[in-house]
XYZ file of C-alpha atoms in Angstrom:
705
model
C -16.776 -2.899 31.461
C -18.932 -1.691 28.583
C -17.959 -4.662 26.422
C -18.468 -7.128 29.265
C -21.972 -5.758 29.882
C -22.732 -5.833 26.147
C -21.764 -9.516 25.986
C -23.830 -10.371 29.069
C -26.822 -8.590 27.567
C -26.574 -10.646 24.394
C -26.356 -13.909 26.351
C -29.242 -12.949 28.673
C -31.542 -12.081 25.788
C -30.796 -15.321 23.936
C -31.345 -17.398 27.079
C -34.676 -15.662 27.694
C -35.867 -16.109 24.097
C -34.866 -19.781 24.081
C -36.961 -20.346 27.194
C -39.945 -18.399 25.864
C -39.753 -19.775 22.313
C -38.403 -23.318 22.651
C -37.199 -24.929 19.438
C -36.814 -21.673 17.521
C -33.589 -21.036 15.601
C -32.355 -17.712 16.876
C -30.040 -15.254 15.118
C -27.132 -13.471 16.772
C -28.075 -10.567 19.055
C -26.910 -7.245 17.603
C -26.217 -4.575 20.210
C -26.056 -1.040 18.812
C -25.279 2.351 20.326
C -28.052 4.971 20.191
C -27.119 8.312 18.583
C -27.860 10.199 21.823
C -27.211 9.123 25.401
C -30.704 10.357 26.342
C -32.134 7.477 24.289
C -30.132 4.933 26.239
C -26.697 3.338 26.264
C -27.594 0.229 24.243
C -30.140 -0.347 21.473
C -31.090 -3.879 20.407
C -33.137 -4.242 17.186
C -35.734 -7.013 17.282
C -36.279 -7.219 13.517
C -33.975 -10.258 12.991
C -36.133 -12.234 15.465
C -39.498 -11.472 13.840
C -39.467 -14.281 11.278
C -38.035 -17.139 13.395
C -40.302 -16.238 16.342
C -43.321 -15.402 14.150
C -43.994 -12.258 16.129
C -43.861 -8.519 15.518
C -40.574 -6.861 16.581
C -42.408 -4.480 18.895
C -44.191 -7.376 20.633
C -40.899 -9.242 21.144
C -39.307 -6.146 22.679
C -42.295 -5.656 25.003
C -42.149 -9.299 26.128
C -38.461 -9.009 26.966
C -38.958 -5.821 28.951
C -41.896 -7.275 30.896
C -40.510 -10.749 31.642
C -36.718 -10.973 31.486
C -36.153 -9.715 35.009
C -33.200 -7.747 36.419
C -29.807 -7.780 34.705
C -26.814 -6.580 36.709
C -25.616 -3.260 35.338
C -28.904 -2.360 33.619
C -31.135 0.221 35.290
C -33.929 0.600 32.751
C -35.406 -0.946 29.591
C -37.585 0.933 27.132
C -39.410 -0.158 24.004
C -39.084 2.115 21.015
C -41.046 1.830 17.726
C -40.850 0.197 15.307
C -39.071 -2.545 17.260
C -36.095 -1.558 19.423
C -35.235 -2.427 22.989
C -33.317 0.505 24.477
C -31.394 -0.060 27.682
C -29.785 2.311 30.148
C -26.741 1.375 32.185
C -26.876 1.618 35.953
C -24.566 4.619 36.171
C -23.629 4.130 39.821
C -22.784 0.476 39.171
C -20.621 1.343 36.154
C -18.836 4.209 37.935
C -17.995 2.021 40.923
C -16.719 -0.770 38.650
C -14.590 1.645 36.603
C -13.172 3.318 39.696
C -12.166 -0.061 41.072
C -10.780 -0.986 37.614
C -12.733 -4.207 37.561
C -11.702 -6.426 34.667
C -14.063 -9.414 34.453
C -12.481 -12.471 32.812
C -13.425 -13.107 29.211
C -13.020 -16.024 26.858
C -9.746 -15.820 24.958
C -9.506 -17.986 21.821
C -6.740 -20.550 21.878
C -3.947 -20.665 19.342
C -1.151 -18.329 18.382
C -1.562 -15.453 15.937
C 1.140 -14.455 13.470
C 1.322 -10.833 12.353
C 3.707 -10.114 9.505
C 4.503 -6.474 8.897
C 7.103 -3.982 7.637
C 8.843 -6.373 5.163
C 11.095 -3.738 3.603
C 13.420 -4.779 0.804
C 16.890 -4.737 2.426
C 18.460 -2.634 -0.312
C 18.121 0.941 0.964
C 16.906 3.107 3.824
C 13.333 2.785 5.090
C 11.004 5.561 3.933
C 7.769 7.176 5.041
C 5.591 4.566 3.318
C 7.275 1.783 5.266
C 6.444 3.627 8.465
C 2.726 3.347 7.777
C 3.058 -0.423 7.319
C 5.163 -0.833 10.471
C 2.978 1.415 12.650
C -0.226 -0.274 11.484
C 1.280 -3.721 12.056
C 2.788 -2.902 15.431
C -0.450 -1.321 16.639
C -2.400 -4.380 15.559
C 0.031 -6.559 17.530
C -0.563 -4.338 20.564
C -4.337 -4.587 20.079
C -4.151 -8.394 20.026
C -1.920 -8.511 23.084
C -4.249 -6.119 24.929
C -6.953 -8.700 24.187
C -4.633 -11.306 25.765
C -3.880 -13.124 22.513
C -0.501 -14.814 22.008
C 1.241 -13.178 19.045
C 4.395 -13.777 17.006
C 5.693 -10.808 15.005
C 7.495 -11.543 11.756
C 9.213 -9.286 9.257
C 9.759 -11.011 5.896
C 13.137 -10.220 4.320
C 13.439 -10.531 0.542
C 17.242 -10.718 0.476
C 17.475 -12.475 -2.920
C 15.100 -10.259 -4.894
C 15.639 -7.840 -7.728
C 15.999 -4.755 -5.521
C 19.020 -6.217 -3.712
C 20.412 -7.361 -7.062
C 20.159 -3.779 -8.340
C 22.324 -2.446 -5.507
C 24.860 -5.224 -6.126
C 24.949 -4.124 -9.779
C 25.537 -0.557 -8.605
C 28.534 -1.524 -6.500
C 30.088 -3.961 -8.972
C 29.344 -2.279 -12.337
C 28.846 1.432 -11.657
C 31.321 1.899 -8.812
C 33.601 -1.070 -9.629
C 33.980 -1.956 -5.950
C 35.338 -5.230 -4.636
C 33.744 -7.360 -1.959
C 36.228 -6.026 0.604
C 35.396 -2.425 -0.292
C 31.663 -3.078 0.009
C 32.229 -4.759 3.375
C 34.097 -1.685 4.621
C 31.265 0.583 3.493
C 28.641 -1.684 5.066
C 30.209 -1.060 8.460
C 29.732 2.688 8.181
C 26.840 4.574 9.830
C 23.782 5.024 7.634
C 25.003 2.613 4.977
C 21.328 2.389 4.012
C 21.473 6.048 2.892
C 24.419 5.266 0.614
C 22.417 2.405 -0.916
C 19.386 4.685 -1.360
C 21.328 6.972 -3.700
C 23.053 4.100 -5.476
C 19.728 2.332 -6.107
C 18.358 5.450 -7.829
C 21.508 5.723 -9.963
C 21.200 2.087 -11.071
C 17.590 2.666 -12.110
C 18.711 5.555 -14.312
C 21.480 3.354 -15.756
C 18.912 0.737 -16.791
C 16.680 3.402 -18.337
C 19.546 4.831 -20.371
C 20.356 1.496 -22.024
C 17.885 -1.420 -21.844
C 20.562 -4.115 -22.507
C 21.954 -3.197 -19.077
C 19.024 -5.169 -17.676
C 20.851 -8.332 -18.675
C 23.407 -7.515 -15.992
C 20.580 -7.412 -13.472
C 19.279 -10.820 -14.624
C 22.750 -12.387 -14.399
C 23.335 -10.902 -10.948
C 19.961 -12.110 -9.722
C 20.692 -15.681 -10.782
C 24.079 -15.577 -9.073
C 22.434 -14.387 -5.848
C 19.844 -17.164 -6.024
C 22.546 -19.781 -6.554
C 24.160 -18.534 -3.339
C 27.737 -18.734 -4.558
C 30.327 -16.353 -5.947
C 31.160 -12.718 -5.235
C 27.744 -11.331 -6.220
C 25.999 -13.560 -3.672
C 28.528 -12.621 -1.001
C 28.063 -8.902 -1.688
C 24.283 -9.316 -1.639
C 24.561 -10.964 1.790
C 26.711 -8.072 3.060
C 24.301 -5.452 1.741
C 21.069 -7.071 2.894
C 22.391 -7.883 6.381
C 23.785 -4.392 6.964
C 20.671 -2.641 5.654
C 18.422 -4.954 7.656
C 20.285 -4.004 10.822
C 19.670 -0.331 10.022
C 15.971 -1.015 9.445
C 15.672 -2.618 12.878
C 17.417 0.378 14.462
C 15.061 2.768 12.676
C 11.963 0.892 13.786
C 13.290 0.585 17.336
C 13.154 4.385 17.518
C 9.375 3.929 17.263
C 9.384 1.088 19.812
C 8.617 -1.452 17.082
C 10.090 -4.914 17.599
C 10.068 -8.272 15.810
C 10.391 -11.857 16.970
C 11.544 -13.535 13.760
C 12.991 -12.492 10.408
C 12.302 -15.206 7.796
C 14.504 -14.667 4.732
C 13.850 -15.599 1.156
C 17.319 -17.114 0.835
C 16.380 -19.885 3.273
C 13.051 -20.482 1.532
C 15.118 -21.148 -1.586
C 17.972 -23.125 -0.069
C 15.756 -25.242 2.202
C 13.554 -26.076 -0.821
C 10.257 -24.892 0.639
C 8.910 -24.370 -2.868
C 9.873 -27.867 -4.016
C 7.805 -29.361 -1.182
C 4.856 -27.076 -1.904
C 5.054 -27.706 -5.673
C 4.542 -31.441 -5.181
C 1.509 -30.906 -2.936
C -0.045 -28.356 -5.320
C 0.287 -30.662 -8.318
C -1.018 -33.670 -6.403
C -4.113 -31.725 -5.388
C -4.672 -30.430 -8.904
C -4.321 -26.826 -7.790
C -1.541 -26.367 -10.353
C -2.018 -27.576 -13.902
C 0.260 -27.517 -16.933
C -0.557 -25.207 -19.843
C 0.441 -26.695 -23.188
C -0.832 -23.964 -25.499
C -1.407 -20.207 -25.834
C 0.568 -17.335 -24.355
C 1.234 -19.307 -21.142
C 2.466 -22.419 -22.943
C 4.945 -24.334 -20.820
C 3.794 -22.685 -17.562
C 2.259 -24.176 -14.446
C -0.879 -22.198 -13.707
C -3.755 -22.030 -11.249
C -7.126 -20.380 -11.496
C -6.949 -16.655 -10.824
C -8.639 -15.752 -7.542
C -12.269 -14.728 -7.971
C -12.808 -16.373 -11.362
C -14.316 -19.673 -10.220
C -13.782 -22.660 -7.975
C -10.212 -23.797 -7.502
C -9.660 -27.399 -8.610
C -9.418 -29.887 -5.763
C -9.226 -33.228 -7.564
C -5.914 -35.070 -7.104
C -3.640 -35.339 -10.118
C -0.624 -37.516 -10.923
C 2.675 -35.949 -9.928
C 5.272 -35.015 -12.527
C 8.875 -35.905 -11.949
C 10.580 -33.475 -9.596
C 12.415 -30.806 -11.510
C 14.787 -28.321 -9.921
C 13.448 -24.773 -10.151
C 15.535 -21.641 -10.137
C 12.936 -19.911 -7.963
C 13.651 -16.460 -9.357
C 11.590 -13.887 -7.527
C 10.995 -10.912 -9.693
C 8.658 -9.086 -7.338
C 8.263 -10.712 -3.918
C 8.603 -7.067 -2.926
C 6.211 -6.372 -0.054
C 7.569 -2.860 -0.254
C 5.444 0.173 -1.060
C 7.556 1.475 -3.936
C 8.981 0.031 -7.142
C 5.677 -1.545 -8.172
C 6.099 -0.225 -11.710
C 8.913 -2.735 -12.251
C 8.012 -5.127 -15.067
C 9.175 -8.565 -14.027
C 9.286 -9.664 -17.656
C 12.544 -7.706 -17.873
C 14.106 -10.489 -15.835
C 12.817 -13.522 -17.683
C 14.818 -15.628 -20.068
C 13.548 -15.811 -23.651
C 10.449 -17.994 -23.576
C 11.574 -21.503 -24.402
C 8.895 -23.788 -22.946
C 10.227 -26.590 -20.758
C 7.765 -29.470 -21.124
C 7.208 -32.090 -18.426
C 9.475 -35.114 -18.624
C 8.425 -37.590 -21.337
C 6.325 -40.435 -20.045
C 5.186 -38.563 -16.917
C 1.444 -37.967 -16.775
C 0.443 -34.450 -15.755
C -2.883 -32.702 -15.537
C -3.244 -30.340 -18.480
C -4.849 -27.003 -17.721
C -8.486 -26.532 -18.676
C -8.621 -22.989 -17.303
C -9.380 -20.278 -19.841
C -6.366 -18.176 -20.690
C -7.741 -14.983 -19.152
C -8.432 -16.797 -15.860
C -4.935 -18.275 -15.546
C -2.465 -17.121 -12.892
C 1.074 -18.204 -13.808
C 2.852 -19.712 -10.809
C 5.817 -21.376 -12.555
C 7.049 -19.734 -15.734
C 7.936 -21.567 -18.914
C 11.654 -21.163 -18.157
C 11.238 -23.116 -14.913
C 11.357 -20.144 -12.518
C 8.669 -19.657 -9.889
C 7.075 -16.272 -9.287
C 6.804 -14.619 -5.894
C 3.210 -15.831 -5.452
C 4.398 -19.422 -5.641
C 6.956 -18.879 -2.922
C 4.347 -17.023 -0.898
C 2.143 -20.113 -1.044
C 5.000 -22.269 0.264
C 5.851 -19.731 2.963
C 2.271 -19.563 4.199
C 1.999 -23.325 4.257
C 4.973 -23.196 6.634
C 3.243 -20.517 8.726
C 0.259 -22.806 9.263
C 2.454 -25.868 9.876
C 1.340 -27.522 6.616
C 4.627 -27.795 4.735
C 6.502 -30.482 6.662
C 9.701 -28.399 6.693
C 11.211 -25.780 8.966
C 13.878 -23.102 9.049
C 17.075 -23.137 11.012
C 17.200 -20.265 13.520
C 19.926 -18.049 14.916
C 19.987 -14.909 17.029
C 20.295 -11.707 15.012
C 19.436 -8.585 17.028
C 19.032 -7.793 20.716
C 16.885 -4.794 21.587
C 17.801 -2.436 24.447
C 15.124 -4.154 26.566
C 16.965 -7.471 25.920
C 14.236 -8.864 23.663
C 15.850 -11.266 21.200
C 15.056 -11.149 17.486
C 15.806 -14.342 15.525
C 16.611 -14.784 11.846
C 16.257 -17.763 9.521
C 19.291 -19.879 8.637
C 20.088 -23.092 6.816
C 21.958 -24.343 9.874
C 20.739 -22.704 13.060
C 21.235 -22.813 16.817
C 20.029 -25.826 18.744
C 17.880 -24.011 21.302
C 15.424 -21.540 19.808
C 11.777 -20.465 20.198
C 9.129 -22.256 18.168
C 7.890 -20.210 15.218
C 5.204 -21.048 12.696
C 2.389 -23.573 13.196
C -0.059 -20.762 14.014
C -3.849 -20.604 14.173
C -4.331 -17.234 12.458
C -2.326 -14.999 10.127
C -2.541 -11.269 9.468
C -0.367 -9.967 6.626
C 0.106 -6.214 6.635
C 0.737 -5.571 2.936
C -0.441 -2.678 0.790
C -3.638 -2.838 -1.229
C -1.878 -3.331 -4.542
C -1.044 -6.901 -3.546
C -4.667 -7.940 -3.063
C -4.704 -10.309 -6.031
C -1.521 -12.037 -4.922
C -2.848 -12.418 -1.379
C -6.150 -13.825 -2.641
C -4.240 -16.298 -4.798
C -2.443 -17.659 -1.747
C -5.765 -18.040 0.058
C -7.302 -19.882 -2.891
C -4.281 -22.189 -3.079
C -4.810 -23.130 0.560
C -8.453 -23.880 -0.179
C -7.469 -25.938 -3.188
C -5.169 -27.995 -0.980
C -8.132 -28.696 1.298
C -7.008 -26.386 4.108
C -10.288 -24.491 4.440
C -9.767 -23.571 8.085
C -6.349 -22.097 7.364
C -7.754 -20.103 4.437
C -10.566 -18.788 6.646
C -8.002 -17.576 9.196
C -5.732 -15.814 6.719
C -6.305 -12.056 6.582
C -4.765 -9.590 4.167
C -4.449 -6.438 6.272
C -4.345 -4.027 3.327
C -3.739 -0.295 3.323
C -3.109 2.557 0.882
C 0.016 4.597 0.196
C 1.576 7.574 1.949
C 2.414 10.734 0.034
C 3.499 14.266 1.012
C 1.650 17.542 1.004
C 3.378 20.099 -1.253
C 4.193 22.115 1.888
C 5.862 19.087 3.497
C 7.858 18.311 0.329
C 9.058 21.915 0.233
C 9.998 21.797 3.932
C 12.145 18.762 3.147
C 14.043 20.673 0.468
C 12.466 19.271 -2.701
C 12.038 21.712 -5.594
C 8.447 21.750 -6.821
C 7.006 22.886 -10.109
C 4.059 25.271 -10.201
C 1.860 22.286 -11.027
C 3.229 20.332 -8.025
C 2.335 23.210 -5.703
C -1.357 22.954 -6.668
C -1.642 19.195 -6.063
C -3.269 17.734 -2.976
C -0.300 15.397 -2.509
C 3.071 14.491 -4.040
C 3.836 10.795 -4.574
C 7.203 9.376 -3.562
C 9.407 6.895 -5.430
C 12.415 5.138 -3.946
C 13.687 4.123 -7.367
C 13.690 7.739 -8.531
C 15.326 8.826 -5.295
C 12.345 11.015 -4.404
C 10.990 10.312 -0.966
C 11.380 10.843 2.735
C 13.735 8.552 4.582
C 12.193 7.369 7.838
C 15.116 8.536 9.974
C 15.120 11.965 8.320
C 11.415 12.307 9.008
C 11.869 11.352 12.667
C 14.831 13.713 13.051
C 12.887 16.593 11.510
C 9.857 15.945 13.713
C 12.043 15.867 16.830
C 13.743 19.145 15.871
C 10.367 20.806 15.292
C 8.956 19.466 18.563
C 12.079 20.515 20.497
C 11.793 24.090 19.246
C 8.342 24.201 20.845
C 9.482 22.510 24.066
C 12.515 24.837 24.333
C 10.246 27.880 24.239
C 7.812 26.464 26.804
C 10.231 24.889 29.299
C 13.593 26.713 29.225
C 14.178 25.747 32.882
C 14.620 22.073 31.966
C 17.962 20.600 30.928
C 18.649 20.066 27.241
C 18.534 16.285 27.734
C 15.111 16.548 29.398
C 13.783 18.768 26.625
C 15.117 16.388 23.969
C 13.454 13.408 25.674
C 10.126 15.246 25.838
C 10.437 16.364 22.208
C 11.154 12.787 21.125
C 8.026 11.507 22.886
C 5.938 14.247 21.284
C 7.396 13.619 17.808
C 6.885 9.865 17.923
C 3.391 10.313 19.343
C 2.589 12.776 16.555
C 3.860 10.444 13.836
C 2.168 7.308 15.139
C -1.146 9.060 15.722
C -1.051 10.667 12.264
C -0.472 7.290 10.607
C -3.310 5.691 12.600
C -6.063 8.306 12.490
C -6.809 7.724 8.819
C -8.679 4.588 7.805
C -6.480 2.014 6.082
C -7.986 2.606 2.654
C -7.260 6.349 2.750
C -4.259 7.780 0.927
C -2.291 9.805 3.477
C -0.715 13.132 2.565
C 1.767 13.691 5.390
C 2.300 17.186 6.765
C 4.650 18.240 9.586
C 2.576 21.123 10.914
C -0.658 19.171 10.945
C 0.915 16.183 12.700
C 2.635 18.261 15.415
C -0.303 20.533 16.182
C -1.330 20.678 19.838
C -4.917 21.238 18.725
C -7.349 19.024 16.837
C -7.091 15.335 16.091
C -3.389 14.822 16.764
C -1.102 12.847 19.029
C 0.095 15.915 20.977
C -3.534 16.874 21.683
C -4.174 13.489 23.312
C -0.847 13.576 25.158
C -1.645 17.046 26.459
C -4.969 15.832 27.882
C -3.084 13.248 29.974
C -0.490 15.824 31.092
C -3.317 18.164 32.109
C -5.051 15.388 34.087
C -1.790 14.441 35.803
C -1.120 18.052 36.801
C -4.411 18.146 38.725
C -3.233 15.336 40.980
C 0.225 16.867 41.373
C -1.349 20.109 42.575
C -3.583 18.160 44.969
C -0.661 16.080 46.253
C -2.436 12.857 45.280
C -1.401 9.723 43.405
C -3.372 9.505 40.173
C -2.601 5.795 39.829
C -4.042 4.660 43.164
C -6.701 7.323 43.712
C -9.582 5.725 41.731
C -9.415 2.418 43.613
C -9.110 4.199 46.953
C -12.055 6.489 46.285
C -14.199 3.628 44.948
C -14.699 2.425 48.498
C -15.519 5.846 49.904
C -18.124 7.090 47.415
C -21.422 5.335 47.987
C -23.627 4.088 45.141
C -26.155 6.731 46.160
C -23.521 9.479 45.812
C -22.434 8.175 42.402
C -26.095 8.108 41.335
C -26.607 11.663 42.576
C -23.513 13.083 40.854
C -24.307 11.283 37.588
C -27.995 12.222 37.544
C -29.750 15.234 36.093
C -28.593 17.368 33.173
C -25.148 18.109 34.625
C -24.654 14.509 35.640
C -25.593 13.259 32.174
C -22.913 15.454 30.660
C -20.302 13.937 33.001
C -21.783 10.478 32.418
C -20.857 10.741 28.743
C -17.226 11.020 29.853
C -17.532 7.971 32.124
C -19.336 6.047 29.388
C -16.597 6.833 26.837
C -13.983 5.751 29.404
C -15.721 2.403 29.813
C -15.339 1.523 26.127
C -11.604 0.868 25.796
C -11.943 -2.925 25.565
C -15.004 -2.541 23.342
C -13.060 -0.314 20.907
C -10.054 -2.656 20.969
C -12.304 -5.550 20.000
C -13.889 -3.451 17.238
C -10.408 -2.662 15.867
C -9.456 -6.350 15.845
C -12.679 -7.584 14.244
C -12.527 -4.959 11.483
C -8.685 -4.794 11.252
C -9.084 -1.031 11.506
C -6.909 0.711 14.157
C -8.358 4.101 13.194
C -11.213 3.415 15.634
C -8.691 3.517 18.477
C -7.365 6.891 17.342
C -10.930 8.213 17.236
C -11.485 6.864 20.748
C -8.396 8.693 22.042
C -9.531 11.918 20.397
C -13.077 11.628 21.742
C -11.829 10.985 25.282
C -9.458 13.947 25.034
C -12.193 16.238 23.718
C -14.692 15.234 26.389
C -12.076 15.575 29.111
C -10.953 19.036 27.978
C -14.574 20.218 27.964
C -15.015 18.780 31.460
C -11.749 20.394 32.640
C -12.798 23.870 31.527
C -16.365 23.556 32.807
C -15.843 22.195 36.331
C -13.499 23.727 38.921
C -12.178 20.514 40.444
C -9.652 21.456 43.119
C -11.712 24.476 44.242
C -14.948 22.466 44.565
C -16.262 23.235 48.116
C -18.285 20.024 48.511
C -15.679 17.431 49.538
C -17.716 14.440 48.362
C -18.328 16.041 44.982
C -14.644 16.981 44.780
C -13.739 13.331 45.360
C -16.134 12.339 42.597
C -14.680 14.898 40.150
C -11.149 13.708 40.951
C -12.263 10.105 40.397
C -13.611 11.174 37.000
C -10.244 12.700 36.073
C -8.334 9.632 37.300
C -10.471 7.148 35.358
C -10.259 9.173 32.135
C -6.501 9.579 32.569
C -6.020 5.839 33.101
C -8.099 4.835 30.075
C -6.507 7.458 27.855
C -3.023 6.251 28.820
C -4.063 2.656 28.076
C -5.422 3.687 24.703
C -2.245 5.572 23.798
C -0.032 2.675 24.930
C -1.864 0.379 22.525
C -1.155 2.986 19.842
C 2.529 2.899 20.804
C 2.425 6.428 22.243
C 3.947 7.423 25.586
C 3.151 10.612 27.492
C 5.870 13.096 28.501
C 5.870 14.712 31.962
C 5.137 18.160 30.509
C 4.075 19.564 27.149
């Protein structure tokens, strides 16, 4: 209701000013929140209107207050120097609307949104860093769906990249296993754990003898060609590990609609189609001198305007499309992709074919196609995102891959797919949840879209960036890692999948559940073991998801078990406990918390609501009602800023305010029946909004804590 009233206020003010100042060009109305509720519930600065209306801000505010007339939901307007219009909400009106759970219709933009998240290399078990990506992405999907947007969820699978090639090398060269032996292993539980250890061993093998990297390069090319034993083993590994990733994420109630794979981007020639368009538009130009001689380059993002003039098209040349670092993963970023390149032997354009020669300075060049004819991961990303927006003129085949326990079907890309399938791609907006270290690559894709003339698509492409996850020294020690004296003094310990140092996602979840169950066992010994395990699982998942969301995206997280599982402070269990406490009040009263607010809304008069929400005591309770009214407002703020941390703060604030209210007001022993009904309505509304907030965060509430 708060957001709906805010929007109506903005429209009412603009309509009034247009009538009073006809012909003036008016700026957007900014509605702020005063620092104290005593100053009002909304504050609207008049300074942006001073110049276009040729009037002092204070005079504009006074004119609005004197002449605008009544606005439903607003009880009072005040003018505050040097030029603010402060407004107070009609508390009785808001309380009645919240009790009845009124949800006024709002304008929902048309078009489908695509959110891509997780995107783990399918070569080993998921780790703690991947969990931050997946939880951020899944929560953003939930935010959009709460706002009634249509969303597709995609998880990009780099099944032909260097990380998969490394595990193939491990099986074929270190362990000397055949395809049949790898297939047998792939069918075993936690095959992804086996690959985790093998991947670390292969990295050490490369470090011991640099020529071993040639084996990696040969294996990578065989995988890209899609034929032979190496390609078959890569398919076995990536498919089995991908299945484990989906099972891991399903433990957190994270689901996907479509899994586009790099192998199909290669075999369906997405890049070939994009390459032609990029050259025709002059986005890509040929470099015939300097360190990038023989490469196709584009202007590096942020260094100037991307070329848009059309250029003649060179003859089509097959590219090997070697991806050295498509890796949307959080680890392995220290890998130098030059280790994979052939010796630089420039491949010039075909004789007699006119091409546009690059005029971009060497330092401003971003290499898209290398001199040996291979295309980097940014090039394939450009092609992939053209497909996302429906701009490529090609499509994947689709087949069913994974069915969740709730029967939701997850599809995967294929060269030849099933006839009947959902429609993916061709979206209006894109959000890519990828860590901050890929900012340049993401900006390059956006600039390529602009260079192709797709300004609207570029404007609706958002890099949802975030920082890494590390461990506190205490957490690393709890997980069994030996730490040096220097490690013990650090604020956090970085993880590395290639070095084998890190926290596997399933291990982290298992450890959290064990820790939570120890607490539940001591508090509720009367419950069955299955009941206590279910409660512990809800607490553990709530703790993990909340911990990953409470920090702003650009904060480095140092994960800690004890901090995450605490029942006090800004944690998931603290918010869950507030709901359990609210529910227990209704159980003791023999009332239904779900239906009570709507039932009581018709029995408490506006005058009674006004009485109970007036005065010093009423203002304190009003702050709780006001916070409860802001769920949709906070959701919109999270979407606009791509910052889910605001939602975590909202849950914490609601929980804090409710716990203060709970300890201060004896609800069930209140002698005045009308006031008791009002206090119960307060509890019910807060409980409902807190549950809604937690659901959007992917957190469920157990029956007891």
